Each structure stands twice: as C-alpha cells, then as structure tokens.
Tab-separated table of C-alpha atoms in Angstrom:
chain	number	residue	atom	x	y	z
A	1	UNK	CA	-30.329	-57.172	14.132
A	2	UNK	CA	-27.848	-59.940	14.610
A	3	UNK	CA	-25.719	-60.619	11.673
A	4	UNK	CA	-22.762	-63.058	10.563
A	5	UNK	CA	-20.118	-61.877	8.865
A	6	UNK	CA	-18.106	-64.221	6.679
A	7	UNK	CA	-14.978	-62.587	6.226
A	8	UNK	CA	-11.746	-64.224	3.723
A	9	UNK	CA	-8.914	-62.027	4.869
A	10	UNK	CA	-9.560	-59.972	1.852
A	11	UNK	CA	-10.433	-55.998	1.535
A	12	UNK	CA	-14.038	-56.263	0.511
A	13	UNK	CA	-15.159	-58.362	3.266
A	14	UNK	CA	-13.251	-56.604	5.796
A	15	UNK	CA	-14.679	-53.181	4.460
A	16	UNK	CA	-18.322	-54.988	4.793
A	17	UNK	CA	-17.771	-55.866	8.222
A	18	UNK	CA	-16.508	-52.104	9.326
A	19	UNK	CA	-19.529	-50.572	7.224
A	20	UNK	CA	-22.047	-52.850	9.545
A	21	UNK	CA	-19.968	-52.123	12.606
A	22	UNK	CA	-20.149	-48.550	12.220
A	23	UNK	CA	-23.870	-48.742	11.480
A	24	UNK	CA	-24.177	-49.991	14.735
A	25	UNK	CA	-25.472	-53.673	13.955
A	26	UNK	CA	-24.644	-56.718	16.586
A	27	UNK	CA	-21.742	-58.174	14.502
A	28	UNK	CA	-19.662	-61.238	14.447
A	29	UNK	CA	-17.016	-62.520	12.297
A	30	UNK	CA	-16.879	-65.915	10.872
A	31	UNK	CA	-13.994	-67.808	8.801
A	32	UNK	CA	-14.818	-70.953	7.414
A	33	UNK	CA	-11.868	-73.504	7.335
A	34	UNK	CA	-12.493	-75.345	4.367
A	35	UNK	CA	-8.773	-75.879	2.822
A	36	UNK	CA	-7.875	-79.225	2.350
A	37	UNK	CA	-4.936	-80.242	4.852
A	38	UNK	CA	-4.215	-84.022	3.856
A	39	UNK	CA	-4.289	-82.599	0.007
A	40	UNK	CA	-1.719	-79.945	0.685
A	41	UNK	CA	1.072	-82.502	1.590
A	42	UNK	CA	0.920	-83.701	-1.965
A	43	UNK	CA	-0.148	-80.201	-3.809
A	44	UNK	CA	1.649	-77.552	-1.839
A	45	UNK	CA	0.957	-74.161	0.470
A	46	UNK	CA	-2.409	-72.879	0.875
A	47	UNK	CA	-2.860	-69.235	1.797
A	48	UNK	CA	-5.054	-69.956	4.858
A	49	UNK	CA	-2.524	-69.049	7.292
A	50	UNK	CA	-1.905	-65.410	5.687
A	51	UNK	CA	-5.747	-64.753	5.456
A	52	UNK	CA	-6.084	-65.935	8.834
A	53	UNK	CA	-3.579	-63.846	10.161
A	54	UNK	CA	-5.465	-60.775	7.965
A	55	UNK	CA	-8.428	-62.040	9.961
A	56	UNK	CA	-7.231	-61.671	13.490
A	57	UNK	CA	-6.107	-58.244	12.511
A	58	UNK	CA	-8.648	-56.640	10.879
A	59	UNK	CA	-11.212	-57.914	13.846
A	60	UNK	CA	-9.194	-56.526	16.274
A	61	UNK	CA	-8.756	-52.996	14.271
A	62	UNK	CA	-12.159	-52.948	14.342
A	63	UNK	CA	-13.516	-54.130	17.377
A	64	UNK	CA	-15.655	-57.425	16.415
A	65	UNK	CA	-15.532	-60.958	17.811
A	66	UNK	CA	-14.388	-63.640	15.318
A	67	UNK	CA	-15.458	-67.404	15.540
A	68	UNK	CA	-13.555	-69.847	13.472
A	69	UNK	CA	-15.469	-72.645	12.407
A	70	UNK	CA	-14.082	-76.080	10.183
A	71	UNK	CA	-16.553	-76.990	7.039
A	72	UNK	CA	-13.973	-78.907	6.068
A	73	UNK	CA	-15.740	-82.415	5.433
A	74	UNK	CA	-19.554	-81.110	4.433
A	75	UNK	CA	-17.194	-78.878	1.875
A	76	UNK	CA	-15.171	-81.652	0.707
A	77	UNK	CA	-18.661	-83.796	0.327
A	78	UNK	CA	-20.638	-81.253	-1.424
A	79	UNK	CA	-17.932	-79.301	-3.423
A	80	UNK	CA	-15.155	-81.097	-4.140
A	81	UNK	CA	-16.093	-84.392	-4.915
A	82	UNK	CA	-18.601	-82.142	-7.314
A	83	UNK	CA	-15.872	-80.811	-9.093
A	84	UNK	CA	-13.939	-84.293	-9.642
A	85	UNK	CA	-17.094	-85.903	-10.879
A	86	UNK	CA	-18.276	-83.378	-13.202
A	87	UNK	CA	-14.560	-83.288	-14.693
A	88	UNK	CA	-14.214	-87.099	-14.969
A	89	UNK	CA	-17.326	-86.875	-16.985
A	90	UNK	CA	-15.989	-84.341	-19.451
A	91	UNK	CA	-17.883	-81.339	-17.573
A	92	UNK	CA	-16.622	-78.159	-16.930
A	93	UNK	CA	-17.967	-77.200	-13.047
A	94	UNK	CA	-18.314	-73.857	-11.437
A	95	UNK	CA	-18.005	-74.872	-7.586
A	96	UNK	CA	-17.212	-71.230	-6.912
A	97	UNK	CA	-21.138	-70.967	-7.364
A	98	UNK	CA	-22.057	-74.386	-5.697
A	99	UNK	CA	-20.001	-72.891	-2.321
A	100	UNK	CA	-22.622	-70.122	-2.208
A	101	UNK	CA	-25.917	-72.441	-2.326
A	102	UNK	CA	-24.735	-75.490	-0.212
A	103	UNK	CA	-21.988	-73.681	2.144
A	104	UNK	CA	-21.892	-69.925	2.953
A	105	UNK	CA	-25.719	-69.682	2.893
A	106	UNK	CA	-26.131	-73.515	3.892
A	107	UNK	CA	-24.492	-75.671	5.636
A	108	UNK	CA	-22.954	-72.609	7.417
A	109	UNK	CA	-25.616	-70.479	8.310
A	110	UNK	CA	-27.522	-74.042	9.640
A	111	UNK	CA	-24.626	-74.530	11.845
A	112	UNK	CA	-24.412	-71.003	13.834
A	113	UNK	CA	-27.068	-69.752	16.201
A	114	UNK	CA	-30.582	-69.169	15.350
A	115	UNK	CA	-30.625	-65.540	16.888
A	116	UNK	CA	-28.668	-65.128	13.846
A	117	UNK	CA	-31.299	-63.047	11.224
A	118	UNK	CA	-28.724	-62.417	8.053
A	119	UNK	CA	-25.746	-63.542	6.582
A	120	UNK	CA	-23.555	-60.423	5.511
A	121	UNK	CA	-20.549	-61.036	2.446
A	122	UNK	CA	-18.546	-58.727	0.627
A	123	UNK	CA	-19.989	-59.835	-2.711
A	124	UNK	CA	-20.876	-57.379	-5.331
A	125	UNK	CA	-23.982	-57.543	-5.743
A	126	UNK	CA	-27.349	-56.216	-4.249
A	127	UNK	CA	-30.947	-57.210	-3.055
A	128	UNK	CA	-34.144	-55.628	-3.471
A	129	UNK	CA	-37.495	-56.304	-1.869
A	130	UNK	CA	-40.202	-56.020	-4.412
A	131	UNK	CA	-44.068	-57.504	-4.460
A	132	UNK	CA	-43.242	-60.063	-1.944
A	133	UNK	CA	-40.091	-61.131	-3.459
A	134	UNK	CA	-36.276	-60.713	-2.466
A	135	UNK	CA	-34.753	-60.165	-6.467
A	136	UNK	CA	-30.946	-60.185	-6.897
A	137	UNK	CA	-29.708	-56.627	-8.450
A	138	UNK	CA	-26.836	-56.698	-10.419
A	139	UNK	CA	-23.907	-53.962	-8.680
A	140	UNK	CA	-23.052	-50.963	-10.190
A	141	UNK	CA	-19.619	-52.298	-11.047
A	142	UNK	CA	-19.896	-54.558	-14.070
A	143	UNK	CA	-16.410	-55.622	-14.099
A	144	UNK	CA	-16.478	-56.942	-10.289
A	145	UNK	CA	-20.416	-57.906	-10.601
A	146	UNK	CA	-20.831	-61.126	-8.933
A	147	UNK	CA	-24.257	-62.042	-9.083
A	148	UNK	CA	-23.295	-64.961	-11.376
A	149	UNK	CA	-22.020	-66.488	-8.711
A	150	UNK	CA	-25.204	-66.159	-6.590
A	151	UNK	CA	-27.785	-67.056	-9.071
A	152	UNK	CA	-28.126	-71.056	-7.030
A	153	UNK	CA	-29.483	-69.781	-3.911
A	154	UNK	CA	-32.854	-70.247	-3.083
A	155	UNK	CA	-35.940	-66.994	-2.322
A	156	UNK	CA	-35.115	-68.185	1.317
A	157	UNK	CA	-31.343	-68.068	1.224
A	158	UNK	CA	-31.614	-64.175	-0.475
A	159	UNK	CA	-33.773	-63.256	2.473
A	160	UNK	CA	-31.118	-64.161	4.762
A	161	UNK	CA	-28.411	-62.425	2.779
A	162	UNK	CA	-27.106	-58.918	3.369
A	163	UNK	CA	-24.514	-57.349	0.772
A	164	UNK	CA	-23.322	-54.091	2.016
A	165	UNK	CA	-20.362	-53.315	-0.564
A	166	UNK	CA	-23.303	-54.285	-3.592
A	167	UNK	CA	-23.743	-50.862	-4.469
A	168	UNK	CA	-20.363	-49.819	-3.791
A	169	UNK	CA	-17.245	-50.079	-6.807
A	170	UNK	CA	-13.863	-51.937	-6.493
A	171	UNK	CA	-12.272	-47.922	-6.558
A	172	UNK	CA	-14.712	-47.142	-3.416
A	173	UNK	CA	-14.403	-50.034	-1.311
A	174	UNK	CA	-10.170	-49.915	-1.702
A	175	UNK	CA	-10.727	-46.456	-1.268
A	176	UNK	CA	-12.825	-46.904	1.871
A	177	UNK	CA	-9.916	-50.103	3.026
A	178	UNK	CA	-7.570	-46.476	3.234
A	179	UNK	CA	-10.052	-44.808	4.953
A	180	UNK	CA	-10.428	-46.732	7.471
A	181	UNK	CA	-6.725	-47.903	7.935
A	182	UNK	CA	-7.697	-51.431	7.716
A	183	UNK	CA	-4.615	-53.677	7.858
A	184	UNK	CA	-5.391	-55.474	4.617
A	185	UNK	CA	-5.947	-52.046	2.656
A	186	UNK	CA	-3.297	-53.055	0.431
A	187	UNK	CA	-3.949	-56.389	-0.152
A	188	UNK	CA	-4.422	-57.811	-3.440
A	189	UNK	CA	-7.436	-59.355	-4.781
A	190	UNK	CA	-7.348	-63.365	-4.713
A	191	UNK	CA	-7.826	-65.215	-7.652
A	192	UNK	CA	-8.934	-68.752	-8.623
A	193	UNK	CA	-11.343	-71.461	-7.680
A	194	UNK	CA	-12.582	-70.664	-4.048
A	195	UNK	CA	-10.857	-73.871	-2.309
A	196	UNK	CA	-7.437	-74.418	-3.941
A	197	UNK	CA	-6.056	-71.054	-2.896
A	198	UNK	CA	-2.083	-70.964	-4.854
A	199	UNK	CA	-3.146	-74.253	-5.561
A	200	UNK	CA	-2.919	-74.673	-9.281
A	201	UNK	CA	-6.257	-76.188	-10.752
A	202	UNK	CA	-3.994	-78.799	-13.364
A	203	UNK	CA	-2.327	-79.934	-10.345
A	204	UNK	CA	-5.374	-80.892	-8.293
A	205	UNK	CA	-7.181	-82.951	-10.810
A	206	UNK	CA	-3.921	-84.748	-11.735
A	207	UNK	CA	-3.648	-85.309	-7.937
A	208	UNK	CA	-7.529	-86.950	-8.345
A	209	UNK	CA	-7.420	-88.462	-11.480
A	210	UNK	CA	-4.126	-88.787	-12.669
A	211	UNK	CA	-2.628	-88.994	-16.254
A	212	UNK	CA	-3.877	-90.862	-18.737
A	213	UNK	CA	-2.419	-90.507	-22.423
A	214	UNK	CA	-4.832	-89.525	-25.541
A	215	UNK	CA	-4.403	-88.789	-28.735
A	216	UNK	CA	-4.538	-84.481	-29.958
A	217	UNK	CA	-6.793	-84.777	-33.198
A	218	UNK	CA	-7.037	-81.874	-35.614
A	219	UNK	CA	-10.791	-81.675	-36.044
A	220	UNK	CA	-11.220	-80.524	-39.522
A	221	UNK	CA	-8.552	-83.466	-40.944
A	222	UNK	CA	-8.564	-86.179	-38.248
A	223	UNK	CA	-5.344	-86.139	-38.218
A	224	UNK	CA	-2.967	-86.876	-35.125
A	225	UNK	CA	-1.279	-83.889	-34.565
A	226	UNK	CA	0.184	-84.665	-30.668
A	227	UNK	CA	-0.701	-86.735	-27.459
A	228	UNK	CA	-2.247	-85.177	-24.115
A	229	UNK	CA	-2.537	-86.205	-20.287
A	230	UNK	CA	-5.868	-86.833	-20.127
A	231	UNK	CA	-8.926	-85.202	-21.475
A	232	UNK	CA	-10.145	-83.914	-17.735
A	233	UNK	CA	-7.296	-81.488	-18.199
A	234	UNK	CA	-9.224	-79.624	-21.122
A	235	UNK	CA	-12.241	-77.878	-21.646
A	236	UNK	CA	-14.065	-76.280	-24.446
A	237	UNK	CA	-12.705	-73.121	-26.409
A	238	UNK	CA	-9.206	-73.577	-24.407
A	239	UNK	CA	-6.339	-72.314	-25.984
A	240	UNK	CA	-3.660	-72.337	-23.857
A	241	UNK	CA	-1.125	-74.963	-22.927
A	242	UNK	CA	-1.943	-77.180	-26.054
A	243	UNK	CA	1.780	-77.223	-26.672
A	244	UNK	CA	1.784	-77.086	-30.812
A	245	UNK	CA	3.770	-74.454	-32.837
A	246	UNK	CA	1.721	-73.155	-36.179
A	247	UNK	CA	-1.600	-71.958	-33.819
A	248	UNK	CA	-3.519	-70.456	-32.449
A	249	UNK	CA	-4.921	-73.697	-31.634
A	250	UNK	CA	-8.942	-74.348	-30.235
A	251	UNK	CA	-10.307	-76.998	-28.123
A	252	UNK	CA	-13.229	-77.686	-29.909
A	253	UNK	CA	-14.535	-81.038	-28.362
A	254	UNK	CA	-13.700	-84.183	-26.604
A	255	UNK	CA	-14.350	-87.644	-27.008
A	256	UNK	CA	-14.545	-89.274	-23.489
A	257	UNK	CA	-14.905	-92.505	-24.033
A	258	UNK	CA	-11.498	-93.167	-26.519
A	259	UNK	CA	-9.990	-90.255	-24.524
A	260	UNK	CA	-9.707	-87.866	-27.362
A	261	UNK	CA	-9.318	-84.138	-27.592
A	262	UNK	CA	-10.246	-82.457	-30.725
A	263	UNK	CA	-8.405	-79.269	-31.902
A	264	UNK	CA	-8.577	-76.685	-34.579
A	265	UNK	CA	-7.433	-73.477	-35.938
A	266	UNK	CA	-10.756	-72.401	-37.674
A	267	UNK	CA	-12.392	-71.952	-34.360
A	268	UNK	CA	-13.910	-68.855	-35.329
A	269	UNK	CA	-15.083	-69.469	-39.037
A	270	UNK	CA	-18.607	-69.026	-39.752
A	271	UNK	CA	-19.583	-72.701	-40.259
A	272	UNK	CA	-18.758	-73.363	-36.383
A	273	UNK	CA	-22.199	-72.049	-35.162
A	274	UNK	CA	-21.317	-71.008	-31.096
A	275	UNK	CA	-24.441	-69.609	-30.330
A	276	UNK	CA	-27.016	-72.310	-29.370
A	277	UNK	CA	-27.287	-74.313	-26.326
A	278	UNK	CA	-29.567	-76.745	-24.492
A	279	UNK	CA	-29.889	-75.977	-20.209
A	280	UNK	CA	-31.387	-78.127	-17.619
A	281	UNK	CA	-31.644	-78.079	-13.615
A	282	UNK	CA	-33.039	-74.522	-13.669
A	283	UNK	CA	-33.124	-72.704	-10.207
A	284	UNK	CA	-35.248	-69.156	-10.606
A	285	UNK	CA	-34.339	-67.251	-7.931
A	286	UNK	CA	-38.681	-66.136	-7.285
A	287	UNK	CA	-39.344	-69.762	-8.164
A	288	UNK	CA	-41.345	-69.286	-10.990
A	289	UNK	CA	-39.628	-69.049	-14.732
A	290	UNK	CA	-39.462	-65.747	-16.458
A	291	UNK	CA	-42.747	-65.184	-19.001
A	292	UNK	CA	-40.199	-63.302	-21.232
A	293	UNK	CA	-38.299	-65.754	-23.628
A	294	UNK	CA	-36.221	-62.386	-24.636
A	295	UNK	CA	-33.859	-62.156	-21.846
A	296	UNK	CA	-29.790	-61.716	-21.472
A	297	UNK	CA	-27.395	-64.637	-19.977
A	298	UNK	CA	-24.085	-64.915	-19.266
A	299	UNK	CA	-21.823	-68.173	-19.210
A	300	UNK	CA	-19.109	-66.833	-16.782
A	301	UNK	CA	-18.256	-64.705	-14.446
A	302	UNK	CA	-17.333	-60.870	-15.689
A	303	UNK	CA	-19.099	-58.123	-17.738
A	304	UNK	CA	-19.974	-60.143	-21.360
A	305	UNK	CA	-23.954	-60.521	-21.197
A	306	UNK	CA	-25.838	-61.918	-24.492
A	307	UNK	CA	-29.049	-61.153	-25.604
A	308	UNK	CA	-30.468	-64.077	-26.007
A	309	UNK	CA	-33.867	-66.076	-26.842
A	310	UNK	CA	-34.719	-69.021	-24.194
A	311	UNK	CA	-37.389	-71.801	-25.778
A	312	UNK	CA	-38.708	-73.554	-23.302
A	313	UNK	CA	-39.106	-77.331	-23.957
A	314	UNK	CA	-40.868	-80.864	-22.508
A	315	UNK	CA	-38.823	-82.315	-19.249
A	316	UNK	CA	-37.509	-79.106	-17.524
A	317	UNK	CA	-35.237	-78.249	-20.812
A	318	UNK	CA	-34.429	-75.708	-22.676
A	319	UNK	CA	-32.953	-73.997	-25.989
A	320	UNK	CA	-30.892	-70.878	-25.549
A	321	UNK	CA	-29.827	-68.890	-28.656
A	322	UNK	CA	-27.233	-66.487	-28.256
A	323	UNK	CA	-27.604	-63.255	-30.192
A	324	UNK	CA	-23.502	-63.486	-31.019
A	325	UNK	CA	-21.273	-66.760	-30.789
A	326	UNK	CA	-19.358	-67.399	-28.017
A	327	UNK	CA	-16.025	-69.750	-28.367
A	328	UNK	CA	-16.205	-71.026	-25.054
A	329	UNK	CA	-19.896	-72.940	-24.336
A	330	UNK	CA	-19.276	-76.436	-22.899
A	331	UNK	CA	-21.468	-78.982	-20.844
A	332	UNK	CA	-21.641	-78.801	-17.081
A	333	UNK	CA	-21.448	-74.619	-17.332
A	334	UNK	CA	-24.007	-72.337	-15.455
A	335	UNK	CA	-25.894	-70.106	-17.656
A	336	UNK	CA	-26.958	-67.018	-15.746
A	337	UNK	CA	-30.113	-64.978	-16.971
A	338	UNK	CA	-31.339	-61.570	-16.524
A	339	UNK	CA	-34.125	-59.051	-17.306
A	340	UNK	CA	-32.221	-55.465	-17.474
A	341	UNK	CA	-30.335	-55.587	-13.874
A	342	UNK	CA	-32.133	-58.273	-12.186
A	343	UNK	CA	-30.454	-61.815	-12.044
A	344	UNK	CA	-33.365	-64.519	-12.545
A	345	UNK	CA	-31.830	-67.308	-11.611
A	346	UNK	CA	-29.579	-70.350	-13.874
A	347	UNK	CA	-29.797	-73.789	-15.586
A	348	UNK	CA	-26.893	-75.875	-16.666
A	349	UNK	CA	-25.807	-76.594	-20.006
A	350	UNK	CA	-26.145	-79.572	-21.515
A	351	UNK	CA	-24.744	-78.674	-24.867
C-alpha cells in the first residue's frame, strides 16, 4: 500500500511515520506550507523553520523521502478568510477542524498522486470498518482524544485515512519517540490554532479587523462598567483579559451591531440556564443521522462529554439539551456527538 504521511515536525507524527516504516508500507513524507509569509512581517516569527528543520531530520533518521508542498493560497481561501468572517460576525470558529475536511484530507490529498491509497496523521484517534461503514473510534487517551477535530470529514475522506498512534497514549508514543531515538523525542507539544504557530490569536484579528472601541456593560444592571477594542476580540464564557478589579468577571453576550460586550459576575447562578442549544449544517460521518436522540456531545476539544438529548426539528435544525450547563456555548461552535466511543459526526451552533 502506498501511503502519505503528513508530518508537523512534532513527536506524534514522526512516531506514525516510523511505526508505518517499520511495518514495511511504501511511505512518503509530506509538509504542507501553509504559514502566512506577507502576515508575518506585521505579526512576527512563525515556527515553520524549526519544524522544518525537525522534518529533514527525522526523515533522514528514518529513512523516508519527504516532499514539501505550498497550500498556502487554497489554505488562506478556505481557512482563514473562514475564521475572519465568522469572527466579524460575532462567531466563534474552530478552523483547526475546517483544516482537516477542506485541507489535509482535501485539497491535499487531491493534489498528490493517485497511486496514493491512504492518508496517514498522527491524530489520536481510530477507525473501524463495520457493516459497510468506516466509523470514527474515539482513542484510548481521553485527554489527547482528537476525534473532535475530525468529526467534518466525509465516509469517503475516513476511508482514505490511516491513524496509526489512535490506539496508542501520549506516555506510549513519547515513550516510543525514546525508543526509537527520533531527533524530536524531546520536543514539546505545540499549542494553538493550527496556522498562527507563536502567533498570538488577539494579534491576528487586530491585524484583520482592527480596533474599534465599545462600551463593557454589566449585564444584570446595564451599567457601563469599562470600554473594549472591539467585540471580535471576545467570545462567550471568556474570563480572561477583561481588565476589571472586583471579578471574576463573565462574557455573557455581545451585541454586534452597537458593538457591545455584556459582562457579569453571576455567570454561574441558577437563573442563567447553559444547557440548551440550537445546531445546524450537520455532517454525520455514515451520512445518515443517529435514530437515538439520547446521545453525548462535546463543544471543544478535550475529555468533558455531556449527555445530552438532540430534538430534531423542520429545516435541517436542531435542539440540544445538555444534561449539566456549560459556561462556555456560543454561536459558530462545533458540537461533536457520540454513541459510547463512536464519533457520529457535528452540526454548528446557532445558539
């Protein structure tokens, strides 16, 4: 079988590439350029270079050819102007799960040789073959669990993907990095949204959109409490960098049109009901919708998973109520769903 390997620079790519080597598979490396050289000049120093560098090394360690191929205007198209729209309109994107569906597994693996039969990452997460269908399994580590970030792709796309760390844990692949004497082995893990790298995620949207001044409003009083930059700098159940004394203060909601940004300190009183939500522009990973309206869903990335009750409604809508409330549930989100450990696929909330 011929495979591409997408590798970052990091350990758990680099340890899926050495577990397919070793198993003997016709291998080659890819790195996808998508960093964003004309923004740099004005935001600062992307880490490409380093994981480049990790790159080269780790490929020649190992013994696999690496191709280097630029993305850099199909990511910038179908990505990042994403992420600038939905956060002008007072949305709060995920691109990290948008670069799955329309890069890695699309525009990617439609620009690289059709004797290519899978696309191998070092996500955590797993595949299973099962009455004609390829379901996504949730890994056995449900800290570093990343099926969340998979739950766009397409029945096609997961037949074309190959996950060989899924069923491995963060301990066992760093353990395996030392094994193997990879170069990265000690590496840490990189953080943040997939394109920006050190970039800081305040500084690229003021670089977009800018500063505009609005008006802090205590929710409960309506009374002016401070001024902000612009509302695209907040999102909902934020607490940090609010800048007022007498806290802890809550983003609680935004008004886009006046530019406001509401705040309280009773975030978490029983009147402020946090467990309801309406979804839209549902993507089920077998294509059909789960018969079950008792299933489990999470809102972000990491181990919290709700039970939860989905009520299907006219126009490809639905209600999702939460078993607990959550203080962070704001428009433009991915809600993942699951039955037990299989990921059935997302929607976006519409609040």
């Amino acid at each position: 079988m011929k495979i591409a390997v997408l590798v970052s620079g990091g350990v758990d790519s680099s340890v899926a590439l050495k577990l397919l080597k070793d198993e003997g598979y016709d291998i080659t490396a890819f790195y996808i350029k998508i960093w964003l050289e004309n923004e740099l000049n004005f935001l600062g120093d992307c880490p490409w270079n380093d994981d480049l560098s990790y790159v080269n090394k780790v490929c020649d360690k190992i013994g696999v050819p690496l191709e280097v191929i630029s993305l850099q205007k199909e990511y910038c198209k179908e990505i990042v102007n994403y992420t600038i729209s939905e956060v002008k309109a007072g949305r709060t994107p995920n691109p990290d799960i948008l670069c799955n569906s329309k890069v890695k597994f699309g525009v990617f693996f439609n620009s690289i040789d059709t004797d290519y039969q899978k696309i191998a990452t070092g996500h955590y997460a797993q595949i299973d073959f099962k009455n004609g269908k390829f379901n996504l399994v949730t890994s056995p580590d449900l800290i570093k669990d990343q099926t969340y970030f998979l739950a766009h792709l397409s029945q096609n796309q997961l037949s074309k993907a190959l996950f060989p760390i899924g069923h491995l844990s963060k301990k066992e692949v760093r353990l395996l990095a030392h094994t193997f004497d990879l170069p990265n082995k000690n590496r840490k893990d990189s953080q943040g949204i997939c394109f920006l790298g050190k970039i800081k995620f305040k500084e690229f949207i003021k670089h977009h959109l800018g500063i505009k001044i609005g008006d802090l409003i205590e929710f409960e009083t309506g009374k002016k409490l401070s001024t902000h930059d612009g509302f695209w700098f907040y999102t909902i159940g934020q607490r940090q960098g609010l800048g007022l004394t007498g806290g802890p203060w809550y983003v609680v909601s935004k008004d886009i049109e006046n530019n406001i940004v509401y705040i309280s300190r009773n975030y978490h009183e029983n009147d402020k009901l946090r467990n309801r939500f309406n979804i839209t522009s549902f993507n089920w990973l077998n294509g059909n919708r789960p018969e079950s309206k008792n299933l489990q869903v999470k809102i972000r990335h990491g181990e919290t998973k709700y039970n939860c009750m989905i009520d299907f409604l006219e126009d490809n809508k639905a209600l999702v109520i939460l078993e607990k409330n959550d203080q962070g549930i704001a428009p433009g989100q991915f809600a993942v769903f699951y039955e037990d450990n299989i990921c059935l696929g997302s929607g976006i909330i519409t609040y």
